[in-house]
mmCIF file of C-alpha atoms in Angstrom:
data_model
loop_
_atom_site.group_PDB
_atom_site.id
_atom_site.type_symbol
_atom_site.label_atom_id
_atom_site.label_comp_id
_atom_site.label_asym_id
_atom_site.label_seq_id
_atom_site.Cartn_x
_atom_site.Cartn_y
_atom_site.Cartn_z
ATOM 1 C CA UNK A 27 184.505 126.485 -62.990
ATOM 2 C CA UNK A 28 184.842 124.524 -66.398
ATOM 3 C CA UNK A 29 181.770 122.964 -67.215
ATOM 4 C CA UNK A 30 181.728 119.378 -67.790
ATOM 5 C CA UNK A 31 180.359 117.488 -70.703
ATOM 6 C CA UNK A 32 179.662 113.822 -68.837
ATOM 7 C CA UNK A 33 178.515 110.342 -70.751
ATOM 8 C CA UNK A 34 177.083 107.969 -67.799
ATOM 9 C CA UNK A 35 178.255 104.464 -67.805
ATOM 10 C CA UNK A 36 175.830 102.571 -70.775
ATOM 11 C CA UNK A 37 175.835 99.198 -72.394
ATOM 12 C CA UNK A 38 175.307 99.058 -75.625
ATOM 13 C CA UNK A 39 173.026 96.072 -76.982
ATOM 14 C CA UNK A 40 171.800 94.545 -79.932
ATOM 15 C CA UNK A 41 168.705 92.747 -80.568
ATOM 16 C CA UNK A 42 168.989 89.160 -82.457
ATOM 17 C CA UNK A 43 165.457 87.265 -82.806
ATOM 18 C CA UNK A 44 163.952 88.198 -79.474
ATOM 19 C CA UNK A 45 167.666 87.376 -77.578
ATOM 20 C CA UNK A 46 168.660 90.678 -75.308
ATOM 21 C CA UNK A 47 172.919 90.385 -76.345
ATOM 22 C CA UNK A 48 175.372 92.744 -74.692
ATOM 23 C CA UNK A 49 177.970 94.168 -76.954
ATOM 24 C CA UNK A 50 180.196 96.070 -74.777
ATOM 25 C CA UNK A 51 180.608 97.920 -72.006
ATOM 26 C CA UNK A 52 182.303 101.196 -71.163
ATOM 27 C CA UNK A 53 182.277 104.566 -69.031
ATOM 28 C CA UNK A 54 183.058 107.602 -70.670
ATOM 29 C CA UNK A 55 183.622 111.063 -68.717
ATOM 30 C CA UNK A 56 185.063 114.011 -71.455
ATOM 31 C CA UNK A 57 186.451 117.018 -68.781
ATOM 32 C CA UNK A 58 187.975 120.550 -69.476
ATOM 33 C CA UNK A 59 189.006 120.927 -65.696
ATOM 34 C CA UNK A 60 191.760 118.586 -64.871
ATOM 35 C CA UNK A 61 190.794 119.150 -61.253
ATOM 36 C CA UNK A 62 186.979 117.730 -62.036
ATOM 37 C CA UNK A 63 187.748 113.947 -61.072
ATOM 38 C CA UNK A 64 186.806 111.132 -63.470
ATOM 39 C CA UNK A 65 184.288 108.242 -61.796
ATOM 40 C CA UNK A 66 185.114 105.174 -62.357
ATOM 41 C CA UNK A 67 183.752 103.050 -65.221
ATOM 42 C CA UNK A 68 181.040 100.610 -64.286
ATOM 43 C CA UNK A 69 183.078 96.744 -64.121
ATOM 44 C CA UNK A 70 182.694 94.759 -66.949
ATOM 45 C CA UNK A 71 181.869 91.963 -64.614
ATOM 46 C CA UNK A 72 178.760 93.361 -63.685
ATOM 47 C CA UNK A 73 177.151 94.538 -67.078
ATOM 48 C CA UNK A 74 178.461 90.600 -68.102
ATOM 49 C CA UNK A 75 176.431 89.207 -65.857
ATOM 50 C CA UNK A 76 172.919 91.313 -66.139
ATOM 51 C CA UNK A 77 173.515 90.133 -69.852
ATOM 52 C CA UNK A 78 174.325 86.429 -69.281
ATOM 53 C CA UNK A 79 171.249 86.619 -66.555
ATOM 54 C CA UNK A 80 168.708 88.546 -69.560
ATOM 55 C CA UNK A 81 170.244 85.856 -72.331
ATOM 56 C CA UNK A 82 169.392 82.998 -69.982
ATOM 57 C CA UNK A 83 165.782 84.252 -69.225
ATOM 58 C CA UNK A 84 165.579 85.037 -72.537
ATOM 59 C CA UNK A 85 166.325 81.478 -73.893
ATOM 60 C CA UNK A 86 164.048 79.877 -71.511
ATOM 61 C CA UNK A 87 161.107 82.007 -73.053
ATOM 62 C CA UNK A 88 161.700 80.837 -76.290
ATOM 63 C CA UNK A 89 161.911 77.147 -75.638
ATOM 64 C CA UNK A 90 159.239 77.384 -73.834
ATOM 65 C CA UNK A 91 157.517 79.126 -77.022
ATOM 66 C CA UNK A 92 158.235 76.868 -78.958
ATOM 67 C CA UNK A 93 157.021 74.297 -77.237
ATOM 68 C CA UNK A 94 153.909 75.711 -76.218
ATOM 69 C CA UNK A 95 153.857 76.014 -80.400
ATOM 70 C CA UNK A 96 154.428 72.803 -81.112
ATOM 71 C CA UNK A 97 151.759 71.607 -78.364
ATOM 72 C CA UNK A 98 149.267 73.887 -80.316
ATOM 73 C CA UNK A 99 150.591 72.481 -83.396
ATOM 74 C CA UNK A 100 150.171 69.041 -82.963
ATOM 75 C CA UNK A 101 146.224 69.535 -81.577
ATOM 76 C CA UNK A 102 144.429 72.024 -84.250
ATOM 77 C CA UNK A 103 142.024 74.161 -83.079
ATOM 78 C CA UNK A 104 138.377 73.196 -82.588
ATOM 79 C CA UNK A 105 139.541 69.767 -83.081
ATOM 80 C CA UNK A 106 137.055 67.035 -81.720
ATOM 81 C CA UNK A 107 137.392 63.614 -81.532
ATOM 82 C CA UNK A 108 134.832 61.452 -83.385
ATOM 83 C CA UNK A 109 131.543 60.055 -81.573
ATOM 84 C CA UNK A 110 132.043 56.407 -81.296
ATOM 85 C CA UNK A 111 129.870 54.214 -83.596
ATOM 86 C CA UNK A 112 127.308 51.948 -81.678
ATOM 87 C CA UNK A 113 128.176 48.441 -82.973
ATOM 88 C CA UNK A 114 125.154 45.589 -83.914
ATOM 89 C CA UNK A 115 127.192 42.078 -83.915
ATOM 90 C CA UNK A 116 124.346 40.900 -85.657
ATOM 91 C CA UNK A 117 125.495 42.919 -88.970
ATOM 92 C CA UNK A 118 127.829 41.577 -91.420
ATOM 93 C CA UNK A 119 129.216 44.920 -91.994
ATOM 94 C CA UNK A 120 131.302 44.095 -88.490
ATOM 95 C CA UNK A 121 132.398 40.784 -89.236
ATOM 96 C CA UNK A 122 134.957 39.304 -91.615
ATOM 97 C CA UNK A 123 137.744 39.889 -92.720
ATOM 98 C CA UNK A 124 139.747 43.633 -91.822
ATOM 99 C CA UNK A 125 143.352 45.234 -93.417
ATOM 100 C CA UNK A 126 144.993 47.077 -91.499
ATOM 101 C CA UNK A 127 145.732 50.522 -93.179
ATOM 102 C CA UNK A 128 147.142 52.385 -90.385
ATOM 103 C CA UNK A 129 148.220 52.880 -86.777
ATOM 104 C CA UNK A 130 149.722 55.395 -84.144
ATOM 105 C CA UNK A 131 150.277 55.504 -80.901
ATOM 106 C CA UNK A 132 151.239 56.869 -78.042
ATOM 107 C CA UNK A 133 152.833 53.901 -76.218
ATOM 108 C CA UNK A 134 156.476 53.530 -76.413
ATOM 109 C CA UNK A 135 156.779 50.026 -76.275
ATOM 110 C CA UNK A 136 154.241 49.665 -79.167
ATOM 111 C CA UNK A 137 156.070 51.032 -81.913
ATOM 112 C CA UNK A 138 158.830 48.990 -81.001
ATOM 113 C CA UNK A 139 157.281 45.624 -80.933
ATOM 114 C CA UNK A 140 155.079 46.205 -83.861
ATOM 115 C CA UNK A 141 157.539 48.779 -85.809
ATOM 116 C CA UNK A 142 158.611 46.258 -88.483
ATOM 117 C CA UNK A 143 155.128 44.540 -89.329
ATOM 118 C CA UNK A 144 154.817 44.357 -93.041
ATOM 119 C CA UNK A 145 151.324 43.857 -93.253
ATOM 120 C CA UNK A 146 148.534 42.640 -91.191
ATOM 121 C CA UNK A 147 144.616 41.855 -91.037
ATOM 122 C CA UNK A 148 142.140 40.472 -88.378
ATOM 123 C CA UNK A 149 138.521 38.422 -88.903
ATOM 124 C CA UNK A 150 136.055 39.158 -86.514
ATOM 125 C CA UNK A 151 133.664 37.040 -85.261
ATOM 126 C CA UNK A 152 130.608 37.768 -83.094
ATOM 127 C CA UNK A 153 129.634 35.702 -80.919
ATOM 128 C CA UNK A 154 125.813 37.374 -80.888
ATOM 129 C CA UNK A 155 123.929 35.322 -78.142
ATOM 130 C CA UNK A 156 126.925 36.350 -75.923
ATOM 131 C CA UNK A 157 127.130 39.645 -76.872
ATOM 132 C CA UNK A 158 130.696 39.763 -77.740
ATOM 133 C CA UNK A 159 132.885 39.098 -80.885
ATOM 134 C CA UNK A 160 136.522 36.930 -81.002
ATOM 135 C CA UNK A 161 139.244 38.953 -82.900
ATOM 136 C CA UNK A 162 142.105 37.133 -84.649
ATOM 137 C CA UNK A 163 145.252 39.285 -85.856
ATOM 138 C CA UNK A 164 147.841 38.246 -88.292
ATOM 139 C CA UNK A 165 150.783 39.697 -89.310
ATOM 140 C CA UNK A 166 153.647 39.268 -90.825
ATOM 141 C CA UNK A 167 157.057 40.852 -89.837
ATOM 142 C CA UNK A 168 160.274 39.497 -91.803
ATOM 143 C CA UNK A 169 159.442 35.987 -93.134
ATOM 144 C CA UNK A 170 157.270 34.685 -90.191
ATOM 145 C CA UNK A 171 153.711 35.277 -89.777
ATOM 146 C CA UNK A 172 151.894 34.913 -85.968
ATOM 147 C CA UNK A 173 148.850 35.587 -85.099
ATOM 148 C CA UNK A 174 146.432 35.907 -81.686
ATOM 149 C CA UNK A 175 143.172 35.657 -80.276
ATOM 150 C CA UNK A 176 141.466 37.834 -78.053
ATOM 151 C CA UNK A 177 137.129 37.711 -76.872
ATOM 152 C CA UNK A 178 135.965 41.184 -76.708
ATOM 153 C CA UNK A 179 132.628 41.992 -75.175
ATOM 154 C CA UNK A 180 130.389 45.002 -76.225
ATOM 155 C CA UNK A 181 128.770 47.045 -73.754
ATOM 156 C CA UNK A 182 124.864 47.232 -73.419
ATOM 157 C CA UNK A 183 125.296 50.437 -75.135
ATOM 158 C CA UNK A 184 127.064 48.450 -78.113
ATOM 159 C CA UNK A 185 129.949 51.225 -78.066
ATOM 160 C CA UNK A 186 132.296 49.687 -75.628
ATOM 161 C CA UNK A 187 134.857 46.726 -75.925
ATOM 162 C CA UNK A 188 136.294 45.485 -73.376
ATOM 163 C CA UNK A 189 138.084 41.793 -72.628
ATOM 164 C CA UNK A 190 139.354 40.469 -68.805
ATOM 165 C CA UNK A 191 142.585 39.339 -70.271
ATOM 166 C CA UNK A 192 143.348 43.130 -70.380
ATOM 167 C CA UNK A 193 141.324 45.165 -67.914
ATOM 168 C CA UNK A 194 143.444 48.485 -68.579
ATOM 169 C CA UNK A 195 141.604 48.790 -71.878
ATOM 170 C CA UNK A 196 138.893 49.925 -73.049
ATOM 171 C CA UNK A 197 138.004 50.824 -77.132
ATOM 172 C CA UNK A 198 135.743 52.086 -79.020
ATOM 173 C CA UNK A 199 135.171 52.479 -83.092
ATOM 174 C CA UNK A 200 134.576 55.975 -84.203
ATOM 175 C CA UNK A 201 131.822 56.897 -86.802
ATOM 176 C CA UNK A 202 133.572 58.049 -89.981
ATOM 177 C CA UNK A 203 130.592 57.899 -91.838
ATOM 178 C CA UNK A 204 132.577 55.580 -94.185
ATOM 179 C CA UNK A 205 131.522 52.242 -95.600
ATOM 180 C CA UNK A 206 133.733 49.617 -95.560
ATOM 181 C CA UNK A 207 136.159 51.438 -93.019
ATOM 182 C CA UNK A 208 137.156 50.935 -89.135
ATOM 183 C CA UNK A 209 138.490 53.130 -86.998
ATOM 184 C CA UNK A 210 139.448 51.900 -83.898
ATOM 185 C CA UNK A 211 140.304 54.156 -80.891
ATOM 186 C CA UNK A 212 141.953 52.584 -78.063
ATOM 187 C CA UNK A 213 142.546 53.967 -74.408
ATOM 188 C CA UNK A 214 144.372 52.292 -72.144
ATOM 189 C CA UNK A 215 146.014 53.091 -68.636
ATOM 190 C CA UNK A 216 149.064 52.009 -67.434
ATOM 191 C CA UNK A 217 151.027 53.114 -64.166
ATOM 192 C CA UNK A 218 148.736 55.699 -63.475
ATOM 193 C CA UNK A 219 148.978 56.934 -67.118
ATOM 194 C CA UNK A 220 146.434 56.961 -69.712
ATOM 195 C CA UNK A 221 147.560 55.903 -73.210
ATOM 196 C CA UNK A 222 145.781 56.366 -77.052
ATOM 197 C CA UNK A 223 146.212 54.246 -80.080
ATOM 198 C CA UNK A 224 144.004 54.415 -83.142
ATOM 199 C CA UNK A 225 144.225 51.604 -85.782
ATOM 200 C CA UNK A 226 142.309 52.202 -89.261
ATOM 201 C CA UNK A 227 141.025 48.973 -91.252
ATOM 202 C CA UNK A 228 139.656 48.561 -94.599
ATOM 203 C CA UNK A 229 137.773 45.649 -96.291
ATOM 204 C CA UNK A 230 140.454 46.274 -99.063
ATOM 205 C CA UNK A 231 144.363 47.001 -98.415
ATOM 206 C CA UNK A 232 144.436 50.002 -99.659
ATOM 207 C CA UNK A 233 143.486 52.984 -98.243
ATOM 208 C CA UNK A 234 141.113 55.778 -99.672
ATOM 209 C CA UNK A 235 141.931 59.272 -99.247
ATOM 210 C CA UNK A 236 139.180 60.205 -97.070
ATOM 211 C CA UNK A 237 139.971 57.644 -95.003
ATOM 212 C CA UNK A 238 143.409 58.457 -94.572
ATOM 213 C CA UNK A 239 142.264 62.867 -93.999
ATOM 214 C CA UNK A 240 139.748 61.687 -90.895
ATOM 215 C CA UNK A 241 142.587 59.402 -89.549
ATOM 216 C CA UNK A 242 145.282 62.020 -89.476
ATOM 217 C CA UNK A 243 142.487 64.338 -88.259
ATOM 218 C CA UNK A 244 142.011 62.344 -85.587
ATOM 219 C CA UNK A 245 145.334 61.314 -84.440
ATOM 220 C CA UNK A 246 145.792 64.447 -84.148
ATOM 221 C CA UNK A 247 142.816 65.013 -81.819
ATOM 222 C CA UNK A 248 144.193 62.502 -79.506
ATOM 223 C CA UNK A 249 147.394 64.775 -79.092
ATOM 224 C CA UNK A 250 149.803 62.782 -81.259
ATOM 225 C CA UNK A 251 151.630 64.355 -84.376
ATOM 226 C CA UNK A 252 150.919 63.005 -87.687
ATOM 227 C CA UNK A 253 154.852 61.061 -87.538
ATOM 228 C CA UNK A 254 153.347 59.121 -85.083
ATOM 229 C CA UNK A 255 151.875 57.372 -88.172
ATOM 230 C CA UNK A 256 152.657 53.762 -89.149
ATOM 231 C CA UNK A 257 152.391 53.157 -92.421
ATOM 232 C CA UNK A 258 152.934 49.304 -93.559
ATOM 233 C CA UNK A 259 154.846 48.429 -96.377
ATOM 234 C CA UNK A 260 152.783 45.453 -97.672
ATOM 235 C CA UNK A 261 155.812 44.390 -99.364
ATOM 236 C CA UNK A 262 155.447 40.650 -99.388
ATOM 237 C CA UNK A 263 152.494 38.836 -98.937
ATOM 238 C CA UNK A 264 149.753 38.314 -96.592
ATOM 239 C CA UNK A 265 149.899 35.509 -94.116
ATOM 240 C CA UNK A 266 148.411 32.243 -94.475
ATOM 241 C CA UNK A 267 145.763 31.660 -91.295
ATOM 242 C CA UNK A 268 147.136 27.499 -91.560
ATOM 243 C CA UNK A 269 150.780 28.952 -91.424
ATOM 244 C CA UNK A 270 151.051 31.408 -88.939
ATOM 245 C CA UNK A 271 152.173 30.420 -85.157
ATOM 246 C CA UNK A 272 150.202 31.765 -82.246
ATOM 247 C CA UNK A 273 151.524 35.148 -80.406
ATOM 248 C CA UNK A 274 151.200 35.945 -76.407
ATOM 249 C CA UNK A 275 149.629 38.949 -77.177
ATOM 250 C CA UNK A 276 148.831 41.082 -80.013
ATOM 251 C CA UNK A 277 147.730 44.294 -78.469
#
């Protein structure tokens, strides 16, 4: 009998960044004996679909790659959030006057309310026999400037604020080790969901570069990229405490 020199049905593939991609398909059989019959080539429908089925699987690997990347991306390694700084109301390095430098968060409804505020400041003022302190904000957004009260009260520890107008929340200032400088962490829980903001003030409106390294640092600690940043424009000028109209709420 004439031997037989057979090629097995094969599908030939490429490899395109990590993506399995089927070329082509096709059965080949070469024969000297007329009388040796030829097999029929695999279908075309079925090498299709093991690749469509491989490129599918494939592409949900990478997205989820990527996003595990990203994830890592946005929360560095080792990455620790600062110890909160225990507060004495008695100190004027609390009270006064406070710019505010920067802000992120992760609350939707945040960055839209407060997205176009041009510049802003509070005064605190403790109230020391009652352990707490009254913060007033003011900012301006377009040509108007508001402004609202809210009574904090520190915790016996002196770490934690916390007010009954808004029992979801709970904040904290973290211990940059810089004078002049407040960083205030924020954590508040909403439908079951907890939410971080961190505000940075300065006694001047301008922020230093150290100041600006541990806030990005630490934005990033509490999970959020750094274009979660706010940066205000302080284009026009600060508000006028006699000319500003009160707000419902402020934060």
């Amino acid at each position: 009998m004439a031997s037989v020199q057979e090629n097995t049905s094969s599908c030939d593939e490429v490899r395109n960044t990590g993506l399995l991609l089927g070329k082509h398909c096709a059965s080949t059989q070469i024969a000297t004996d007329a009388k040796v019959p030829i097999k029929s080539p695999v279908p075309l429908t079925l090498c299709s679909s093991f690749t469509t089925r491989t490129m599918a699987a494939s592409t949900v690997l990478v997205f989820v790659a990527i996003n595990l990347i990203q994830s890592f991306a946005a929360t560095p390694p080792n990455c620790k959030m600062l110890q909160p700084k225990k507060i004495d109301l008695k100190s004027t390095t609390f009270s006064g006057k406070w710019h505010l430098l920067r802000w992120a968060t992760q609350y939707k409804p945040y960055r839209e309310e407060f997205g176009q505020v041009d510049n802003a400041f509070l005064v605190n003022s403790p109230v020391v026999e009652k352990n707490k302190t009254l913060m007033k904000g003011y900012m301006r957004i377009g040509d108007k400037c508001i402004s609202e009260m809210e009574a904090y009260d520190l915790s016996r520890n002196g770490v934690d604020f916390t007010s009954e107008a808004m029992p979801f929340m709970v904040f904290r200032i973290l211990d940059t080790k810089i004078q002049n400088s407040l960083l205030f962490y924020i954590e508040e829980k909403r439908e079951g969901k907890m939410y971080h903001t961190l505000s940075l003030y300065g006694r001047k409106p301008i922020a230093m570069e150290n100041e600006l390294k541990i806030f990005e640092e630490q934005v990033q600690c509490a999970g959020m990229k750094t274009d979660r940043i706010i940066v205000l424009p302080q284009l026009k000028d600060e508000c006028n405490p006699e000319d500003t109209v009160e707000a419902l709420k402020l934060i």
